[in-house]
XYZ file of C-alpha atoms in Angstrom:
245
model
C 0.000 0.000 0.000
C 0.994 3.371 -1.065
C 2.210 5.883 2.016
C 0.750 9.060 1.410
C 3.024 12.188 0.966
C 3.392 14.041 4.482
C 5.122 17.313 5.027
C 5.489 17.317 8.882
C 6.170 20.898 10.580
C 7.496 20.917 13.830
C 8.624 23.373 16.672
C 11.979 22.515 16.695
C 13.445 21.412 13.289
C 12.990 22.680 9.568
C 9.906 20.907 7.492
C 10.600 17.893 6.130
C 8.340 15.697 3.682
C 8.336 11.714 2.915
C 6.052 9.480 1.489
C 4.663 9.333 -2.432
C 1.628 11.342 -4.032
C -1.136 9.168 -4.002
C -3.310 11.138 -6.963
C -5.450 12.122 -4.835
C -6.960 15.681 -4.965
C -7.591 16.739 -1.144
C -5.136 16.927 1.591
C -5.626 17.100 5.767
C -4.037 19.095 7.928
C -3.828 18.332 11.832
C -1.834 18.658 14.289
C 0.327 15.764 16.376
C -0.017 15.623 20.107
C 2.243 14.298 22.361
C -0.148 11.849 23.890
C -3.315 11.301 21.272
C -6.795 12.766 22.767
C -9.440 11.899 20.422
C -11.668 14.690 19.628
C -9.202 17.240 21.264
C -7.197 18.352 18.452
C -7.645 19.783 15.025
C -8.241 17.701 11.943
C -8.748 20.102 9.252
C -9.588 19.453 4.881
C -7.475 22.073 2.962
C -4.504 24.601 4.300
C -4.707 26.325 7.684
C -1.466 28.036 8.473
C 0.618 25.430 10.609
C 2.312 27.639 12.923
C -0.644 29.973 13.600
C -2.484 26.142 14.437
C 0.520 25.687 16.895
C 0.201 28.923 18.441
C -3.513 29.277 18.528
C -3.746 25.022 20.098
C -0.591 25.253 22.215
C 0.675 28.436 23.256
C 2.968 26.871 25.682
C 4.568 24.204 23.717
C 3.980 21.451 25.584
C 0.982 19.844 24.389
C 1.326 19.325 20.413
C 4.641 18.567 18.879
C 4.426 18.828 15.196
C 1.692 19.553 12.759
C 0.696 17.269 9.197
C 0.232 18.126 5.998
C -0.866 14.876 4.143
C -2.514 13.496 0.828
C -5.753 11.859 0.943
C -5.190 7.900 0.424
C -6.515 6.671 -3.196
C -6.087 3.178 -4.792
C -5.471 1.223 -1.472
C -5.038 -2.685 -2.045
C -8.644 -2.845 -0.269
C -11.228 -0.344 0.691
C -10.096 2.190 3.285
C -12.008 1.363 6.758
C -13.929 4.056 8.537
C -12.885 6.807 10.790
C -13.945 9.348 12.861
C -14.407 12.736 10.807
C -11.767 14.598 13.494
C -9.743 11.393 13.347
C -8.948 10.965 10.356
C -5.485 8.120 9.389
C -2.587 9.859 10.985
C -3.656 10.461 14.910
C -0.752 7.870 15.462
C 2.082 9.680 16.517
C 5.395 8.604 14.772
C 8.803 7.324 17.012
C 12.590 7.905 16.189
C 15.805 6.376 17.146
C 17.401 9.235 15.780
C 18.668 7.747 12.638
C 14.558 6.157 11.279
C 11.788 7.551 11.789
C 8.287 4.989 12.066
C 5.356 5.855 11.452
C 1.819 4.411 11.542
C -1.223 5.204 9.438
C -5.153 4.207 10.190
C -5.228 2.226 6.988
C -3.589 -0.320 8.700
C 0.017 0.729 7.040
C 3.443 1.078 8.801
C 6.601 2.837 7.015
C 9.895 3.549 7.542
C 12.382 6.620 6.532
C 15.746 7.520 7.376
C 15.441 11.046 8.940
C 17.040 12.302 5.442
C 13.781 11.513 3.844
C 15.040 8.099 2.126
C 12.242 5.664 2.250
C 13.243 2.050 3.903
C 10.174 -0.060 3.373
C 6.612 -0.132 4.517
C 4.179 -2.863 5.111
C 0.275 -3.504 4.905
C -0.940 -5.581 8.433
C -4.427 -5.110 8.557
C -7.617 -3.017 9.637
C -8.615 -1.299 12.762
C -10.921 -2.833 14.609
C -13.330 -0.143 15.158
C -15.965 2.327 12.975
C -13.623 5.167 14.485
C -9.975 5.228 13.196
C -6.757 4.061 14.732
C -4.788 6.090 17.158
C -2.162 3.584 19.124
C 1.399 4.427 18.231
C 4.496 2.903 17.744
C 6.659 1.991 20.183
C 10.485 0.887 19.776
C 11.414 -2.209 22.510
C 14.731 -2.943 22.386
C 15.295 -4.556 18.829
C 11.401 -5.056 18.156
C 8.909 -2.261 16.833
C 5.462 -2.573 18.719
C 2.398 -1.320 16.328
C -1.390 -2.539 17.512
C -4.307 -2.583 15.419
C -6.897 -5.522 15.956
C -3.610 -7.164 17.236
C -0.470 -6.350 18.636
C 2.796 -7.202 15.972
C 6.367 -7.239 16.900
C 8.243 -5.951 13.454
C 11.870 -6.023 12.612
C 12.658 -2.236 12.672
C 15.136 -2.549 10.185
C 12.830 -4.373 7.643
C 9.505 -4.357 8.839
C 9.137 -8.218 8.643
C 6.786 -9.821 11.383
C 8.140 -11.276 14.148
C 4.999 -12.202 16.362
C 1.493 -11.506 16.526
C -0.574 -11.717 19.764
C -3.822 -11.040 20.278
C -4.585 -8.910 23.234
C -7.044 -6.424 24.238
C -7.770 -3.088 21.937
C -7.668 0.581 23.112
C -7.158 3.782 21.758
C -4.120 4.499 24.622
C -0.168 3.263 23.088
C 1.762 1.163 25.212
C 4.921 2.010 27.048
C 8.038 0.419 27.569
C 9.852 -0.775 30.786
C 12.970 -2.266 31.383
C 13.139 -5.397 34.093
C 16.300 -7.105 34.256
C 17.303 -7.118 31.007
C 14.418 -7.404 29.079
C 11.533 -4.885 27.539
C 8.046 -4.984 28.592
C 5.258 -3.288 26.901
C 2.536 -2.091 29.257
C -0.705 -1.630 27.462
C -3.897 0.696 28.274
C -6.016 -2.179 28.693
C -3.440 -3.624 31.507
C -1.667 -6.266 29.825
C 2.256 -7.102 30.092
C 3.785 -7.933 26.585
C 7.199 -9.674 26.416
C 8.567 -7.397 23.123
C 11.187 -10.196 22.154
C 8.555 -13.234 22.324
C 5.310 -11.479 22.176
C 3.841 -13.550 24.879
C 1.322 -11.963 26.916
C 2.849 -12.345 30.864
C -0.109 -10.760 32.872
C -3.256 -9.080 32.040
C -6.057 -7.129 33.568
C -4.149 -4.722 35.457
C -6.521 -1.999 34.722
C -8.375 -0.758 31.234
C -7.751 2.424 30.436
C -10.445 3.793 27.809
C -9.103 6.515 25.909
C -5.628 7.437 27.646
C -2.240 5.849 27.177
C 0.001 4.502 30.905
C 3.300 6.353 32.134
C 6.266 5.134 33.534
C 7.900 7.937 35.830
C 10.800 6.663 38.055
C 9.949 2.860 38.398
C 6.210 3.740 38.565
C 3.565 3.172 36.054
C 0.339 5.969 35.933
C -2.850 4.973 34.707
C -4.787 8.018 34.844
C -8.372 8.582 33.800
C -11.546 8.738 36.360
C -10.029 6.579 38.904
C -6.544 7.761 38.115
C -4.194 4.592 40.026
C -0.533 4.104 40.242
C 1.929 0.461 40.520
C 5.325 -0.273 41.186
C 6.741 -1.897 38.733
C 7.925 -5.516 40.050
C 11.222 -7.171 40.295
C 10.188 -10.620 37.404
C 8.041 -9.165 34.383
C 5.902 -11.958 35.698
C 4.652 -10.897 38.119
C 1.659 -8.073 39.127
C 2.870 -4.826 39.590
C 2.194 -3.501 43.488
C -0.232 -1.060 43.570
C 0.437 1.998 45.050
C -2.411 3.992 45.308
């Protein structure tokens, strides 16, 4: 599947663009939060001036890191699925190691680009599961690239070749990553503990977030919506996490 051309605008660096022109005649403009908020951001058809978006959204700078300029998606392999009209296919936010850059788009699509703009490769996995769009973002564990749509995959970040697929609970929060020992662990919003080098689910129902993605600050993880609640991480990945209030 085609990646769609996206100029991305950010606070801190000059614009850069990647991705091909997909034909199509209309382009969407929104802007990239840190942590996605469906419903709390613009989504926009047609040009709005990025930085007076940035300014106008987030005066202070620490809410919204980048805006996107992209091409609508034509001629996908098969039909694109639905989405929220203020969602739209990018609300993923994309992750870096400083060399690559990955992004993830609602069409089910993950690519890959050297931060010069050279294109590495990009893969097809499959549909959201949901009548709303996609929002869960990448995450890089260690040698394994964490990207959840109806299931959670394990890519090679060099390649984008599959390394596992597990099927674990859906949200619209991304997972984070803690270290244990020596290994990575991705925490999910709906409170499950991923192995990234196996993919084998090691606990679940922790807690379910609904919209919001966990923290980790300082050993702890934060899962913070109504009943906002707090663990300790524990000493074997195996094991619960201690709750702490």
């Amino acid at each position: 599947a085609p990646v769609p051309r996206v100029t991305v605008v950010g606070r801190r660096v000059p614009p850069f663009t990647f991705g091909e022109n997909t034909g199509g005649h209309t382009r969407w403009l929104r802007t990239a939060p840190r942590e996605a908020t469906p419903g709390h951001f613009t989504t926009t058809r047609g040009w709005t001036d990025p930085f007076k978006l940035l300014a106008a959204e987030d005066p202070t700078g620490n809410r919204i890191q980048s805006v996107l300029w992209q091409d609508s998606v034509t001629n996908l392999p098969q039909p694109a699925p639905p989405t929220h009209d203020v969602n739209g296919y990018t609300s993923a936010s994309p992750c870096s190691d400083g060399r690559r850059v990955w992004v993830v788009f609602g069409q089910g699509v993950v690519a890959c680009w050297e931060v010069s703009g050279k294109k590495l490769w990009s893969v097809s996995l499959e549909k959201p599961p949901n009548g709303w769009g996609g929002c869960v973002s990448p995450r890089l564990a260690g040698n394994v690239l964490a990207v959840q749509f109806d299931h959670l995959f394990g890519l090679d970040p060099a390649t984008g070749a599959e390394r596992w697929k597990t099927k674990t609970p859906w949200g619209w929060g991304s997972p984070v990553v803690a270290q244990i020992g020596k290994r990575d662990i991705l925490y999910t919003c709906k409170g499950a503990a991923i192995d990234a080098a196996s993919g084998q689910e090691l606990i679940k129902g922790l807690v379910a977030l609904e919209y919001n993605s966990p923290c980790l600050v300082d050993g702890v993880l934060y899962y913070l919506q109504q009943n906002p609640q707090a663990y300790a991480l524990p000493e074997k990945p195996e094991d619960m996490p201690r709750a702490l209030w």
